[in-house]
Structures are given as C-alpha cells and as structure tokens.
XYZ file of C-alpha atoms in Angstrom:
165
model
C 0.000 0.000 0.000
C 3.037 2.320 0.252
C 3.356 2.321 -3.540
C -0.360 2.949 -4.027
C -0.354 5.745 -1.443
C 2.686 7.374 -3.067
C 1.090 7.235 -6.515
C -2.191 8.602 -5.187
C -0.495 11.512 -3.403
C 1.690 12.284 -6.416
C -1.319 12.194 -8.759
C -3.214 14.598 -6.498
C -0.299 17.032 -6.491
C 0.224 16.644 -10.232
C -3.463 17.260 -10.981
C -4.189 20.141 -8.592
C -0.895 22.012 -8.204
C -0.173 23.148 -11.746
C 2.660 25.526 -12.632
C 1.728 29.168 -13.183
C 3.873 32.240 -13.873
C 4.208 32.804 -10.118
C 4.588 29.097 -9.304
C 6.689 27.971 -12.247
C 8.613 25.509 -10.043
C 5.487 23.423 -9.370
C 6.635 20.638 -11.635
C 5.670 17.157 -10.494
C 7.243 14.438 -12.618
C 8.241 10.800 -12.358
C 11.592 11.733 -10.832
C 9.679 12.719 -7.717
C 8.489 9.140 -7.327
C 12.029 7.830 -7.623
C 13.301 10.388 -5.074
C 10.675 9.275 -2.562
C 11.591 5.622 -3.119
C 15.311 6.353 -2.982
C 14.928 8.250 0.281
C 13.002 5.390 1.834
C 15.603 2.864 0.712
C 18.340 4.859 2.451
C 16.885 3.952 5.832
C 18.530 1.037 7.581
C 16.069 -1.884 7.907
C 16.716 -2.178 11.643
C 15.490 1.405 12.128
C 11.999 0.512 10.885
C 10.694 -1.450 13.832
C 6.979 -0.920 13.283
C 4.373 0.016 10.725
C 4.179 3.451 12.365
C 7.897 4.016 11.754
C 7.500 2.981 8.109
C 4.539 5.322 7.630
C 6.440 8.191 9.282
C 9.400 7.552 6.966
C 7.052 7.596 3.972
C 5.458 10.809 5.247
C 8.868 12.403 5.733
C 10.044 11.512 2.223
C 6.811 12.630 0.542
C 6.965 15.916 2.418
C 10.638 16.375 1.557
C 10.133 15.706 -2.155
C 6.643 17.030 -2.865
C 5.675 19.563 -0.194
C 9.011 21.370 -0.046
C 8.316 22.722 -3.546
C 5.206 24.517 -2.386
C 5.386 28.224 -1.693
C 1.796 29.157 -0.843
C 0.151 28.244 2.445
C -3.051 27.116 0.712
C -0.997 24.702 -1.396
C 0.659 23.297 1.728
C -2.805 22.915 3.255
C -3.943 21.038 0.139
C -0.901 18.769 0.402
C -1.533 18.063 4.105
C -5.170 17.256 3.360
C -4.143 14.931 0.519
C -1.573 13.285 2.807
C -4.248 12.772 5.484
C -6.609 11.274 2.914
C -3.887 8.837 1.819
C -3.309 7.937 5.463
C -6.985 7.151 5.953
C -7.380 5.255 2.697
C -4.168 3.221 2.601
C -2.932 2.986 6.195
C -6.081 3.377 8.279
C -4.679 6.296 10.262
C -5.908 9.862 10.691
C -2.890 11.465 12.318
C -0.503 11.876 9.363
C -0.898 15.647 9.234
C -0.435 16.038 12.981
C 2.924 17.131 14.222
C 4.950 14.290 15.654
C 8.577 13.585 16.334
C 10.808 14.351 13.367
C 12.464 11.602 11.367
C 16.140 12.386 11.492
C 19.449 10.798 10.569
C 21.719 12.969 12.695
C 20.509 12.317 16.225
C 22.919 9.590 17.208
C 25.968 10.145 19.301
C 29.088 10.458 17.182
C 31.288 7.394 17.605
C 35.044 7.904 17.697
C 37.542 5.208 16.701
C 39.748 4.710 19.790
C 42.810 3.922 17.665
C 42.691 6.722 15.086
C 40.532 9.271 16.897
C 38.409 9.733 13.762
C 34.643 9.613 13.481
C 33.253 6.212 12.561
C 30.906 6.449 9.600
C 27.571 4.806 10.200
C 24.934 4.146 7.574
C 22.285 6.827 7.234
C 19.368 5.863 9.367
C 16.022 7.505 9.902
C 14.765 7.287 13.420
C 11.877 8.892 15.224
C 13.196 11.352 17.770
C 11.733 13.818 20.215
C 11.758 17.455 19.069
C 13.768 18.555 22.144
C 16.436 15.903 21.537
C 16.653 16.851 17.858
C 17.000 20.536 18.760
C 19.793 19.777 21.233
C 21.713 17.676 18.701
C 21.341 20.304 15.985
C 22.643 22.977 18.369
C 25.616 20.721 19.235
C 26.363 20.156 15.541
C 26.175 23.908 14.897
C 28.583 24.616 17.756
C 31.009 21.952 16.502
C 30.819 23.399 12.980
C 31.492 26.921 14.253
C 34.459 25.709 16.305
C 36.046 24.260 13.167
C 35.488 27.438 11.107
C 37.559 30.290 12.480
C 36.756 32.899 9.803
C 32.983 32.847 9.279
C 30.681 31.481 11.934
C 27.135 30.391 11.195
C 24.615 32.050 13.487
C 21.128 30.733 12.751
C 17.896 30.400 14.652
C 16.384 26.932 14.574
C 12.622 26.699 14.432
C 10.278 23.704 14.255
C 9.762 23.806 10.503
C 13.519 23.745 9.875
C 14.095 20.918 12.352
C 11.490 18.733 10.629
C 13.530 19.003 7.427
C-alpha cells in the first residue's frame, strides 16, 4: 500500500498544483516518485521497527520531495489534506498531518575510533526522535561546525519547521 499511497499523493499534487507564472517551479514528474523511493531505501532496515515508523518515513520523504516545492500556504494545506486522505485510505490512520517527532538521521551520538581518533561512519538511518532531543543535537552540531570554522561562523535560529527538514 506504500506504492499505491505514493502514486495517489503524487497524482493529487500533479493534478491540482499546476505551474503558473508565479509558481513555475510546481513541476511534479516521475523523478519525484524515484526520489521518494530512494529516500526510503536509504533507511537502515533495523530502524523501521513498526508500521508506524514505516509510515512516518514515507510521510517524511513525501513531504521532503513534494511539499518542499510549495510556496503558498493554501498549497501546503492542500498537500496536508491529501496526505491525510492517503493515510486514511491506505494505512487506516488519521494522524498523518499532525505534528509528531521528526524523522532524522543525525541524532545519534558520534562514535570515535579509539585507535585513530576519527569519526566512525555509520549508515544513514532515519529514526523517530523527540523534538527537544533533535533541537539539542542540531545545536551541538552547529557549535562543533562553528568551532572548526575560524573565519565565518554560522549564526542561525532553529525553528520547528527547519528541524522537521
């Protein structure tokens, strides 16, 4: 039902969110479907422990690929409604549009190789995390980045919408 839900959501966006002179970037094509699938395949199988985790991963990828193109609030509302309808029809859930913990791949502790002192690369993994934990880890990553860069420091304000992405 993931494939059917993805096709249904994509078709809704393709049919109702047409490009105009002010929204010329509203182009929904088959590459979007492959980007959603590719993003889902990047998750480590052990990170998807339940159907809820799989649905949240699907929601995250659809939002990343399809909704991030949208510039008008009424278009985002249409997308959220279409996402909720897909949740009801294909997954039997009503809470897809509700705000939940973000799916993130950066919330793990960094592992250091005791011999070389270098970071150990781990496969990208989506995991459901609490918003407060995600915010703390993002702040830590920003501080570490700024410590490495002596010339130009990045000073940004993190808000919920940015943390979900």
